[in-house]
Coordinates of C-alpha atoms and ligand atoms in Angstrom, one line a residue:
X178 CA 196.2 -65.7 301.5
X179 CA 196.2 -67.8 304.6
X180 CA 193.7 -69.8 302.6
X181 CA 196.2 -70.7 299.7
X182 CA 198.9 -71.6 302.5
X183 CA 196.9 -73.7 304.2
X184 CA 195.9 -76.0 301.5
X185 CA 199.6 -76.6 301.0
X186 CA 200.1 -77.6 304.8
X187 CA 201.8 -74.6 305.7
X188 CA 200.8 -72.3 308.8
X189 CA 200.1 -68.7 307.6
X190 CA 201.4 -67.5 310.9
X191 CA 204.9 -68.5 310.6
X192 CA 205.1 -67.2 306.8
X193 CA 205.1 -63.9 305.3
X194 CA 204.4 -62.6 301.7
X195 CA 205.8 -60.7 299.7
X196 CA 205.3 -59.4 296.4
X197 CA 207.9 -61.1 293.9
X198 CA 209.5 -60.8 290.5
X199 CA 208.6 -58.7 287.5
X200 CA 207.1 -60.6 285.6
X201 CA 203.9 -59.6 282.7
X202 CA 201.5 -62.3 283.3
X203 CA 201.4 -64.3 287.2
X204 CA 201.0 -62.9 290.2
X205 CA 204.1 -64.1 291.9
X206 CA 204.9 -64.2 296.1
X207 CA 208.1 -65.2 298.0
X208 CA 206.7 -66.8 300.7
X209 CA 209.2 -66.5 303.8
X210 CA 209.2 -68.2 306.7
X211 CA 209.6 -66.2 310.0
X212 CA 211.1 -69.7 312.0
X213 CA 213.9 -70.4 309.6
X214 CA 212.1 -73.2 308.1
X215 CA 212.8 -73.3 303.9
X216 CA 211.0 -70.3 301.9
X217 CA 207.8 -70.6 299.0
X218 CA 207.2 -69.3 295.8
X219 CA 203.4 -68.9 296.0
X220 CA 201.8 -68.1 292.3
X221 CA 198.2 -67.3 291.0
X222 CA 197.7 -68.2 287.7
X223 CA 196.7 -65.9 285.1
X224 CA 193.6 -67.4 283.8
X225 CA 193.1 -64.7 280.6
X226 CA 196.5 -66.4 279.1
X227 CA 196.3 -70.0 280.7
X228 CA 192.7 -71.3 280.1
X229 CA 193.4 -74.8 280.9
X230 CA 195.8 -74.8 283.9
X231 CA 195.2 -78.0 284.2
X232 CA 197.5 -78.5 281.1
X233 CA 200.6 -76.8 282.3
X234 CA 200.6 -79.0 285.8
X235 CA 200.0 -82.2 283.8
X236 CA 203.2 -81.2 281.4
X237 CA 205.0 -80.4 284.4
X238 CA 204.1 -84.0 286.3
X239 CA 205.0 -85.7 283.1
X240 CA 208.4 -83.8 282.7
X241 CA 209.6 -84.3 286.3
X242 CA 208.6 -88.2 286.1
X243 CA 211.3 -88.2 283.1
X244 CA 213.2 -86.1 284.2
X245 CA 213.8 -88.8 287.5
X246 CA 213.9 -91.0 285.9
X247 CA 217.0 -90.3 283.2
X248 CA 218.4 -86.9 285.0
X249 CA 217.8 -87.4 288.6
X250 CA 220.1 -85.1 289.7
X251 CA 219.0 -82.0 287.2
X252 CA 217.5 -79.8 289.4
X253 CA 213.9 -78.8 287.9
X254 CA 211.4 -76.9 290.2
X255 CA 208.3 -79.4 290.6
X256 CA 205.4 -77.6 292.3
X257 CA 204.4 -78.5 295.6
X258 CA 201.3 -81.0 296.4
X259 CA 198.3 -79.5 298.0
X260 CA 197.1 -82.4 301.2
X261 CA 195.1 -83.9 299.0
X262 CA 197.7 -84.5 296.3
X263 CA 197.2 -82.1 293.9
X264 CA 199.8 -80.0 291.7
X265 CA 197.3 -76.8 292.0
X266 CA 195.0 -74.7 294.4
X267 CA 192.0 -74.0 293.6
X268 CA 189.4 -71.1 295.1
X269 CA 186.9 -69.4 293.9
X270 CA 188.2 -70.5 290.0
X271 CA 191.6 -69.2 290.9
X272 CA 194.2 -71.4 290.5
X273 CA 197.6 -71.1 292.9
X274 CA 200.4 -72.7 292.7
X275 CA 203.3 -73.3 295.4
X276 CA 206.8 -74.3 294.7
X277 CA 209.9 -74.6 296.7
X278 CA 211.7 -71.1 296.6
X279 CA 215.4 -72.1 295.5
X280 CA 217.8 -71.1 298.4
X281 CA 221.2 -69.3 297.6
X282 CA 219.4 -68.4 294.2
X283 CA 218.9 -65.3 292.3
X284 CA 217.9 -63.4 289.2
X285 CA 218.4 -60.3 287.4
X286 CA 216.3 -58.6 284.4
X287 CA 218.6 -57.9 282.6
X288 CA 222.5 -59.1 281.3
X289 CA 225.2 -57.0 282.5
X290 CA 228.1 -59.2 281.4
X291 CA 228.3 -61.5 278.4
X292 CA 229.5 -64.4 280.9
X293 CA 225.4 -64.2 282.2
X294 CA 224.6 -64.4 278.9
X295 CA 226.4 -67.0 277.9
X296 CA 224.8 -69.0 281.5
X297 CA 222.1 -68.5 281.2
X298 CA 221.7 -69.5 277.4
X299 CA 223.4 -72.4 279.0
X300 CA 220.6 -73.5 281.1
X301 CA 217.9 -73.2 278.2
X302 CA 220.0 -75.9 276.4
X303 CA 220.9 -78.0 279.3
X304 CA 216.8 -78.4 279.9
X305 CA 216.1 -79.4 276.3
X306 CA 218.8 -81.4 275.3
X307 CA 217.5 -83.3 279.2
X308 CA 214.4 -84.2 277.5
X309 CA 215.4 -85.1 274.1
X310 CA 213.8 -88.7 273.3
X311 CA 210.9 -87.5 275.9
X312 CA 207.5 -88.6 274.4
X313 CA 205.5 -85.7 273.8
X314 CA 202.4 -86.5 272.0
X315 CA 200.5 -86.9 275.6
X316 CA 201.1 -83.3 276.5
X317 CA 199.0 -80.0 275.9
X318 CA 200.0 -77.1 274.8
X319 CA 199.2 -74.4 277.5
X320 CA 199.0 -71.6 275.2
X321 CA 197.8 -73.2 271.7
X322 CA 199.5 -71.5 269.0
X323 CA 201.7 -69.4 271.2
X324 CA 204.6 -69.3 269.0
X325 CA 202.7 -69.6 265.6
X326 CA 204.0 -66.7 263.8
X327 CA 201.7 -67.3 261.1
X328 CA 198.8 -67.0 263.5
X329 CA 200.5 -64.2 265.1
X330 CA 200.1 -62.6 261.8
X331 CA 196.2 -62.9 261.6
X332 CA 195.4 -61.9 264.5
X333 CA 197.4 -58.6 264.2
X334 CA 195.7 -58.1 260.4
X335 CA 192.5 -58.6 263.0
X336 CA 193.7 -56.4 265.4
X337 CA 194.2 -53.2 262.6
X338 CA 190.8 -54.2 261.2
X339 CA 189.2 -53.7 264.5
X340 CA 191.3 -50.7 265.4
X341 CA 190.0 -47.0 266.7
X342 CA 190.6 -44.9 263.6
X343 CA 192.5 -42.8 266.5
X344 CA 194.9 -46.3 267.2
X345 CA 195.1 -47.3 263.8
X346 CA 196.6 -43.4 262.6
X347 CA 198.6 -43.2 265.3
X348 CA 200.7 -46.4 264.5
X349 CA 200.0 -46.4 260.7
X350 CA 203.8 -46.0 260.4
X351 CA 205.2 -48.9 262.7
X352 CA 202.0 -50.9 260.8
X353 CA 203.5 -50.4 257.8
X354 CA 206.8 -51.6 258.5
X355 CA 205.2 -54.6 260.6
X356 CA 203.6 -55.4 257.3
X357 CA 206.5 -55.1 255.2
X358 CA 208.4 -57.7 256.4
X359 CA 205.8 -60.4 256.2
X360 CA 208.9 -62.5 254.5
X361 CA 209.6 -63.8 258.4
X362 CA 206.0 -65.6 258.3
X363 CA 207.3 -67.3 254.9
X364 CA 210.1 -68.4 256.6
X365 CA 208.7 -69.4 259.8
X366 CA 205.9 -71.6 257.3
X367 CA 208.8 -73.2 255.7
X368 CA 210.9 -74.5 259.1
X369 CA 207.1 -75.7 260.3
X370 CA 206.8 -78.0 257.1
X371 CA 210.5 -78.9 257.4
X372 CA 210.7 -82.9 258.1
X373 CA 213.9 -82.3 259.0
X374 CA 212.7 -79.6 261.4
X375 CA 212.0 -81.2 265.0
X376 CA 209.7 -80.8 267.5
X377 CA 211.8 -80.5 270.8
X378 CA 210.9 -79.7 274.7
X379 CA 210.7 -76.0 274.7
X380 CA 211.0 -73.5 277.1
X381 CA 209.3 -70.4 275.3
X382 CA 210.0 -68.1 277.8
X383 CA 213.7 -67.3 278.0
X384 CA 213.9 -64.1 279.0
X385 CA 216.7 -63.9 281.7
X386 CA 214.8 -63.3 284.6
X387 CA 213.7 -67.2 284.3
X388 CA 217.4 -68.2 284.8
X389 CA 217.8 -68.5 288.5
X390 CA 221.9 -67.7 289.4
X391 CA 223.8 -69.1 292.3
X392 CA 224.5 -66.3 294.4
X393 CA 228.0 -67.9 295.6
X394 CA 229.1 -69.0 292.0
X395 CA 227.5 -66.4 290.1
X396 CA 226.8 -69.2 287.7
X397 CA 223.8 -71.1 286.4
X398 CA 222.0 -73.0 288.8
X399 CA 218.2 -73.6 286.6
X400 CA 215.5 -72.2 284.9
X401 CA 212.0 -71.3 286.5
X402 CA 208.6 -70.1 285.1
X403 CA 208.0 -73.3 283.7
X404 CA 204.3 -72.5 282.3
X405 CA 204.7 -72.6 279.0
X406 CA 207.5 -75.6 278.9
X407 CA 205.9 -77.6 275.7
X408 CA 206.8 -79.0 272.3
X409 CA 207.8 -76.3 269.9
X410 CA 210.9 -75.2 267.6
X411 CA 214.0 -74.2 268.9
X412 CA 214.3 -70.8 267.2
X413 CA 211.6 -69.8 270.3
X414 CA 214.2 -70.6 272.8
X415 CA 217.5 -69.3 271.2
X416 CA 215.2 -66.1 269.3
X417 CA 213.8 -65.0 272.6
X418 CA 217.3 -65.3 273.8
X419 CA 218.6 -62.5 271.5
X420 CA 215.8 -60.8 272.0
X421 CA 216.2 -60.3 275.6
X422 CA 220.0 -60.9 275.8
X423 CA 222.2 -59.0 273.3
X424 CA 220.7 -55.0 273.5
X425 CA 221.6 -52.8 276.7
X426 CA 218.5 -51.6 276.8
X427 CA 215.0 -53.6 278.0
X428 CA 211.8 -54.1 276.2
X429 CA 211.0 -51.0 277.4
X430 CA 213.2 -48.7 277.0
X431 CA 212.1 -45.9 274.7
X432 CA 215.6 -44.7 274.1
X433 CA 215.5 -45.7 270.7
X434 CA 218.6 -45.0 269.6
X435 CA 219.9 -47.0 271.9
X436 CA 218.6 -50.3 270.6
X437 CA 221.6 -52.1 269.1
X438 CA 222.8 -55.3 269.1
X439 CA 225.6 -56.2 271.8
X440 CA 228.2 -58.5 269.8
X441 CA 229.7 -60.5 272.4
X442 CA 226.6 -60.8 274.5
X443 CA 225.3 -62.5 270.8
X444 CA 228.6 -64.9 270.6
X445 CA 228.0 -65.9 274.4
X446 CA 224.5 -66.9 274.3
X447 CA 225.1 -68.8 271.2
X448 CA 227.8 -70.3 272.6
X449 CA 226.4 -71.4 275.7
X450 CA 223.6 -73.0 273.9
X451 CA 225.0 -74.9 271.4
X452 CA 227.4 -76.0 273.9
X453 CA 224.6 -78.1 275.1
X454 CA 222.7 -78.6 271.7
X455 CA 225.0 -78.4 269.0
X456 CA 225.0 -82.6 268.4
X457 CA 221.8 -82.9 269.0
X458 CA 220.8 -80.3 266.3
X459 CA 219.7 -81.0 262.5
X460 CA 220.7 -79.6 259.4
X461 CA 217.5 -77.4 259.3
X462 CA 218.2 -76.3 262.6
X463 CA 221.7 -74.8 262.2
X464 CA 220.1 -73.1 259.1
X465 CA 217.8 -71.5 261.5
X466 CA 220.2 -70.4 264.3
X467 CA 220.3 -66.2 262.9
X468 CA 217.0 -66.7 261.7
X469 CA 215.7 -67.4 265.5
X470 CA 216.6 -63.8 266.6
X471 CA 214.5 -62.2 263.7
X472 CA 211.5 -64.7 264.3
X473 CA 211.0 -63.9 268.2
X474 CA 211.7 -60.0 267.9
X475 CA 209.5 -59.7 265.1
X476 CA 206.4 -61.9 266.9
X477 CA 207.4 -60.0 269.9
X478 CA 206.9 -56.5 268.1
X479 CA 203.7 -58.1 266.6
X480 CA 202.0 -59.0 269.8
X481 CA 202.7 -55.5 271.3
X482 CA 201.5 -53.3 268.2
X483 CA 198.4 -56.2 267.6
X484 CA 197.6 -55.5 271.6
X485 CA 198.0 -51.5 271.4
X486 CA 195.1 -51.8 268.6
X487 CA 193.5 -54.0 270.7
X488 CA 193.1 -51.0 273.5
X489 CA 195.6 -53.1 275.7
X490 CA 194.2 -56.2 277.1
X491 CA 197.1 -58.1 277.3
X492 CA 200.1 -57.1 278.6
X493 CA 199.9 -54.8 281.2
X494 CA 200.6 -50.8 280.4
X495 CA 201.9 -47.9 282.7
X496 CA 200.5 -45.2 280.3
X497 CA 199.0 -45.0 277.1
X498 CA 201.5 -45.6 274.4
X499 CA 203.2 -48.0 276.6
X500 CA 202.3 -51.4 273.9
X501 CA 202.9 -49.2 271.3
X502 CA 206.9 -47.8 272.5
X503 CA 207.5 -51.6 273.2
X504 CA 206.7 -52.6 269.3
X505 CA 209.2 -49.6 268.5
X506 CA 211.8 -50.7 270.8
X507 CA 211.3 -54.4 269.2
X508 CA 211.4 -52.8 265.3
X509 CA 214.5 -50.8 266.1
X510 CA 216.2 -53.8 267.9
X511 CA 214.9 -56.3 264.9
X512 CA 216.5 -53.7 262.3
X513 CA 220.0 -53.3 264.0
X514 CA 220.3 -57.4 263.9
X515 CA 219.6 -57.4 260.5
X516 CA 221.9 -54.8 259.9
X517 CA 224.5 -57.2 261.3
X518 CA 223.4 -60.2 259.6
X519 CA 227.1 -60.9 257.9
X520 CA 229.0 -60.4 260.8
X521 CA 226.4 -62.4 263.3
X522 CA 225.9 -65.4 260.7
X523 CA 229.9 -65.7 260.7
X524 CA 230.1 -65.8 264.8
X525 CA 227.3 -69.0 264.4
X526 CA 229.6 -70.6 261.7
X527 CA 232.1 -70.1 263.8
X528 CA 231.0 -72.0 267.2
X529 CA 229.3 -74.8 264.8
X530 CA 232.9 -75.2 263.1
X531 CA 234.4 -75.3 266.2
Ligands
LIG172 P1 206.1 -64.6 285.7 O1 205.3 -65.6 284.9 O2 205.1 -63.6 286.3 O3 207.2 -64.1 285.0 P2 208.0 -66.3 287.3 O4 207.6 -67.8 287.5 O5 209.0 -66.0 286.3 O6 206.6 -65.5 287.0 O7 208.4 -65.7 288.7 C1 208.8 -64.4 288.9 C2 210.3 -64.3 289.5 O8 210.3 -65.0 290.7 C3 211.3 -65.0 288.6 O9 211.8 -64.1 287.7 C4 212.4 -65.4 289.7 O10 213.2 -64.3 290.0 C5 211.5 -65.7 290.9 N1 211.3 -67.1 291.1 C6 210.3 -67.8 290.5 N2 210.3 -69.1 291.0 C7 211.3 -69.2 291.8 C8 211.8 -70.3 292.7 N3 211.3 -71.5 292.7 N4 212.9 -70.0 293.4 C9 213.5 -68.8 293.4 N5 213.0 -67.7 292.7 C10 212.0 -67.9 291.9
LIG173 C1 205.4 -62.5 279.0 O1 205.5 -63.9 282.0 P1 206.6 -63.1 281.3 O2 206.6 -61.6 281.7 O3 207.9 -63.8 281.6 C2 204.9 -63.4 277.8 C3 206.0 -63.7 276.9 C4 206.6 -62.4 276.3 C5 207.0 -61.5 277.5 C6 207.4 -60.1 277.0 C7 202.6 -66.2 278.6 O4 206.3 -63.2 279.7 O5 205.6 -64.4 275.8 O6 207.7 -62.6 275.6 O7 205.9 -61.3 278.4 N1 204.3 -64.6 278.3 C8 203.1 -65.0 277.9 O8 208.0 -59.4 278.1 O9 202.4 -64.4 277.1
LIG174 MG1 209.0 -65.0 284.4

């Protein structure tokens, strides 16, 4: 990828890549210097999901013009410029990306200790109450409708209609259940005519790898994988948060049984987000604080099952039930939080009383 390098202003020969992360959708490389010069993060794209990335670099300029302006001292990962001043690469209609690798930094898949959950919830809620009062009607969403459950919804009553009889038997039972709770779209339909319900700067990827760690602190330092940073509701953030936080097990773990609910990895991530949003938040919004958890793992489990009867073209598999494990794990994991609903809605009560 000399090429890519290049067009930064960097010299391939005193850099070497390496294949980074774990993530579903870009193809991410460290990019290391050999002279002890500071390291890259080098990043292609994925041009199925993004179709404009011309949207996510122009949300990204605008945020780190604001964010200079009122936060200079937040650290937020700005790509690098390309020698003729751009925020992207492009070759061949691929797009790359470059970005300062952050030294002393690290990640982890997945939280071993409620303390990183609790952090790293942190973060999420550090960068939107940052951009609270940031105008947002000039930016694009990168994904349009990404987290429109009710669109979610039709395209998985699309994806059973277009099924392989073989696909659609083989699921029939998780479809069912998928079906029967068709309440959470309700829901979701109600909070999106809420006029009490804001729009905020959203991360909508919170998984915990995008938390990067300070390796001497152990502590927060930022959030990364800034693509789909947009307007949205802040039951994506805090949802995704439980969905990816609280259980032991990942997304794809097929130990079903496993699948519950870790209590105090729950309290900590709500704590460490409303520590940073809790008076900025509306009526509407508190209201919405258990509901988040069921709105992201139920989308979640929706995307995976809709893409299994889809024959797989979005998220990557390993083998050939792969989508359709991952929509168990999420139904198990979105049936052991409901279980706990009592117990859970009293821990929220509790930090907003606080
Ligand atoms: P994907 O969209 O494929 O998930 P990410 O942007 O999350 O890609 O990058 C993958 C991983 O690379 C992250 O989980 C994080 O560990 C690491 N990473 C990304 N950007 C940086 C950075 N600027 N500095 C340090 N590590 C980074
Ligand atoms: C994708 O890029 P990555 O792996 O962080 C997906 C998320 C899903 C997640 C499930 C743009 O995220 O929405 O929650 O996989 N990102 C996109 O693991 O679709
Ligand atoms: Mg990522």
């Amino acid at each position: 990828m000399d090429h890519q390098l290049q067009a930064f202003g960097l010299n391939p020969e005193e850099y070497e890549l390496v294949k980074f992360g774990s993530g579903h959708i870009n193809h991410t490389y460290l990019v290391r210097s050999l002279t002890g010069k500071p390291d890259f993060i080098l990043q292609k794209i994925n041009t199925y999901v993004f179709k404009t990335p011309e949207d996510i670099d122009r949300n990204l300029e605008n945020t780190a013009e604001f964010l200079a302006a009122h936060y200079p001292d937040y650290l937020f990962i700005s790509p690098v410029k390309t020698l003729s001043g751009e925020g992207l690469m492009i070759d061949n209609g691929e797009y790359w990306r470059l970005s300062p690798f952050i030294r002393g930094s690290f990640s982890i898949n997945e939280a071993s200790d409620p303390e990183q959950s609790y952090e790293a919830a942190r973060q999420f809620g550090i960068l939107t109450r940052n951009l609270h009062g940031m105008p947002v009607s000039e930016l694009n969403p990168t994904i349009p409708g990404f987290h429109d459950l009710a669109w979610r919804f039709e395209q998985f009553k699309e994806a059973i209609a277009h099924a392989s009889e073989e696909r659609k038997s083989t699921a029939a039972e998780l479809i069912a259940s998928f079906q029967g709770r068709q309440a959470l779209v309700d829901q979701y339909i109600q909070i999106i005519e809420d006029k009490d319900y804001p729009q905020r700067m959203i991360h909508h990827d919170t998984k915990i790898n995008n938390v990067l760690f300070d390796k001497k602190t152990q502590k927060g330092l930022c959030v990364c994988d800034l693509d789909t940073l947009m307007p949205g509701k802040i039951i994506s953030d805090l949802g995704d948060m439980v969905r990816t936080y609280v259980c032991e097990e990942s997304e794809e773990s097929t130990a079903f049984d496993k699948i519950k609910v870790r209590e105090p990895y729950y309290e900590a991530l709500m704590k460490g987000y409303l520590s940073e949003m809790k008076d900025l938040l509306t009526e509407s919004e508190k209201a919405s604080l258990f509901y988040s958890g069921q709105f992201m793992i139920y989308m979640q489990g929706l995307r995976f099952l809709s893409d299994y009867l889809n024959s797989d073209v979005y998220y990557p598999i390993k083998y050939p039930e792969h989508n359709l494990n991952r929509a168990k794990n999420q139904l198990a994991l979105l049936e052991d939080l409901e279980e706990r609903k009592g117990v859970l809605e009293g821990v929220i009560g509790g930090i907003l009383g606080e």
